[in-house]
mmCIF file of C-alpha atoms in Angstrom:
data_model
loop_
_atom_site.group_PDB
_atom_site.id
_atom_site.type_symbol
_atom_site.label_atom_id
_atom_site.label_comp_id
_atom_site.label_asym_id
_atom_site.label_seq_id
_atom_site.Cartn_x
_atom_site.Cartn_y
_atom_site.Cartn_z
ATOM 1 C CA GLY A 1 88.820 95.035 118.975
ATOM 2 C CA VAL A 2 89.880 95.342 115.379
ATOM 3 C CA LEU A 3 93.092 93.562 114.481
ATOM 4 C CA MET A 4 95.746 95.664 112.788
ATOM 5 C CA THR A 5 96.757 94.716 109.292
ATOM 6 C CA ASP A 6 100.444 94.459 108.410
ATOM 7 C CA TYR A 7 99.900 97.631 106.388
ATOM 8 C CA ASP A 8 98.542 99.526 109.416
ATOM 9 C CA ALA A 9 101.372 98.175 111.566
ATOM 10 C CA LEU A 10 103.940 99.320 109.015
ATOM 11 C CA LYS A 11 102.471 102.823 108.937
ATOM 12 C CA LEU A 12 102.502 102.978 112.720
ATOM 13 C CA ALA A 13 106.123 101.802 112.921
ATOM 14 C CA LEU A 14 107.154 104.346 110.260
ATOM 15 C CA ARG A 15 105.316 107.145 112.047
ATOM 16 C CA LEU A 16 106.987 106.199 115.340
ATOM 17 C CA ALA A 17 110.396 106.028 113.646
ATOM 18 C CA VAL A 18 109.975 109.589 112.367
ATOM 19 C CA THR A 19 108.589 111.021 115.612
ATOM 20 C CA ALA A 20 110.606 109.007 118.159
ATOM 21 C CA PRO A 21 112.194 111.148 120.886
ATOM 22 C CA THR A 22 115.587 109.437 120.701
ATOM 23 C CA GLU A 23 117.785 108.016 117.948
ATOM 24 C CA ALA A 24 117.793 104.600 119.648
ATOM 25 C CA THR A 25 113.989 104.459 119.716
ATOM 26 C CA SER A 26 113.857 105.633 116.127
ATOM 27 C CA GLN A 27 116.276 102.884 115.071
ATOM 28 C CA SER A 28 114.254 100.157 116.778
ATOM 29 C CA CYS A 29 111.097 101.452 115.081
ATOM 30 C CA VAL A 30 112.910 101.373 111.734
ATOM 31 C CA ALA A 31 113.956 97.774 112.401
ATOM 32 C CA LEU A 32 110.364 96.906 113.270
ATOM 33 C CA ALA A 33 109.102 98.614 110.115
ATOM 34 C CA GLU A 34 111.634 96.690 108.024
ATOM 35 C CA SER A 35 110.528 93.360 109.458
ATOM 36 C CA ILE A 36 106.860 94.175 108.832
ATOM 37 C CA ALA A 37 107.694 95.360 105.301
ATOM 38 C CA THR A 38 108.914 91.863 104.385
ATOM 39 C CA GLU A 39 105.284 90.680 104.705
ATOM 40 C CA LEU A 40 104.003 93.259 102.199
ATOM 41 C CA GLU A 41 104.311 93.935 98.493
ATOM 42 C CA PRO A 42 106.890 96.616 97.569
ATOM 43 C CA GLU A 43 104.080 98.834 96.208
ATOM 44 C CA GLU A 44 102.300 98.686 99.569
ATOM 45 C CA VAL A 45 105.496 99.627 101.392
ATOM 46 C CA GLU A 46 105.992 102.623 99.083
ATOM 47 C CA ARG A 47 102.374 103.720 99.550
ATOM 48 C CA ALA A 48 102.727 103.484 103.327
ATOM 49 C CA LYS A 49 105.880 105.630 103.235
ATOM 50 C CA VAL A 50 104.176 108.290 101.116
ATOM 51 C CA GLU A 51 101.083 108.350 103.357
ATOM 52 C CA VAL A 52 103.113 108.581 106.569
ATOM 53 C CA GLU A 53 105.320 111.306 105.110
ATOM 54 C CA ALA A 54 102.226 113.349 104.235
ATOM 55 C CA GLU A 55 100.706 112.790 107.702
ATOM 56 C CA VAL A 56 103.903 113.734 109.510
ATOM 57 C CA ASP A 57 104.445 116.801 107.293
ATOM 58 C CA SER A 58 100.947 118.078 108.053
ATOM 59 C CA LEU A 59 101.451 117.355 111.748
ATOM 60 C CA LEU A 60 104.760 119.226 111.831
ATOM 61 C CA GLY A 61 103.142 122.061 109.904
ATOM 62 C CA VAL A 62 100.516 122.423 112.624
ATOM 63 C CA ILE A 63 103.184 122.435 115.349
ATOM 64 C CA ASP A 64 105.353 124.981 113.494
ATOM 65 C CA ASP A 65 102.408 127.348 112.992
ATOM 66 C CA GLY A 66 101.836 127.478 116.739
ATOM 67 C CA SER A 67 105.236 128.992 117.517
#
């Protein structure tokens, strides 16, 4: 299998933090994202946040349209 980069792992943790079903799960995903972020350049962390925000917004848009 393909190994995940720190960047991919950060995006996944951020996405999980935003979409987690409970506050506790969200908080642990945030903590995970923060620890991964220490391995990356600040610019990469910002880019990951922007990309995840766009992905989640489009996902929520699809869900909202179905109601």
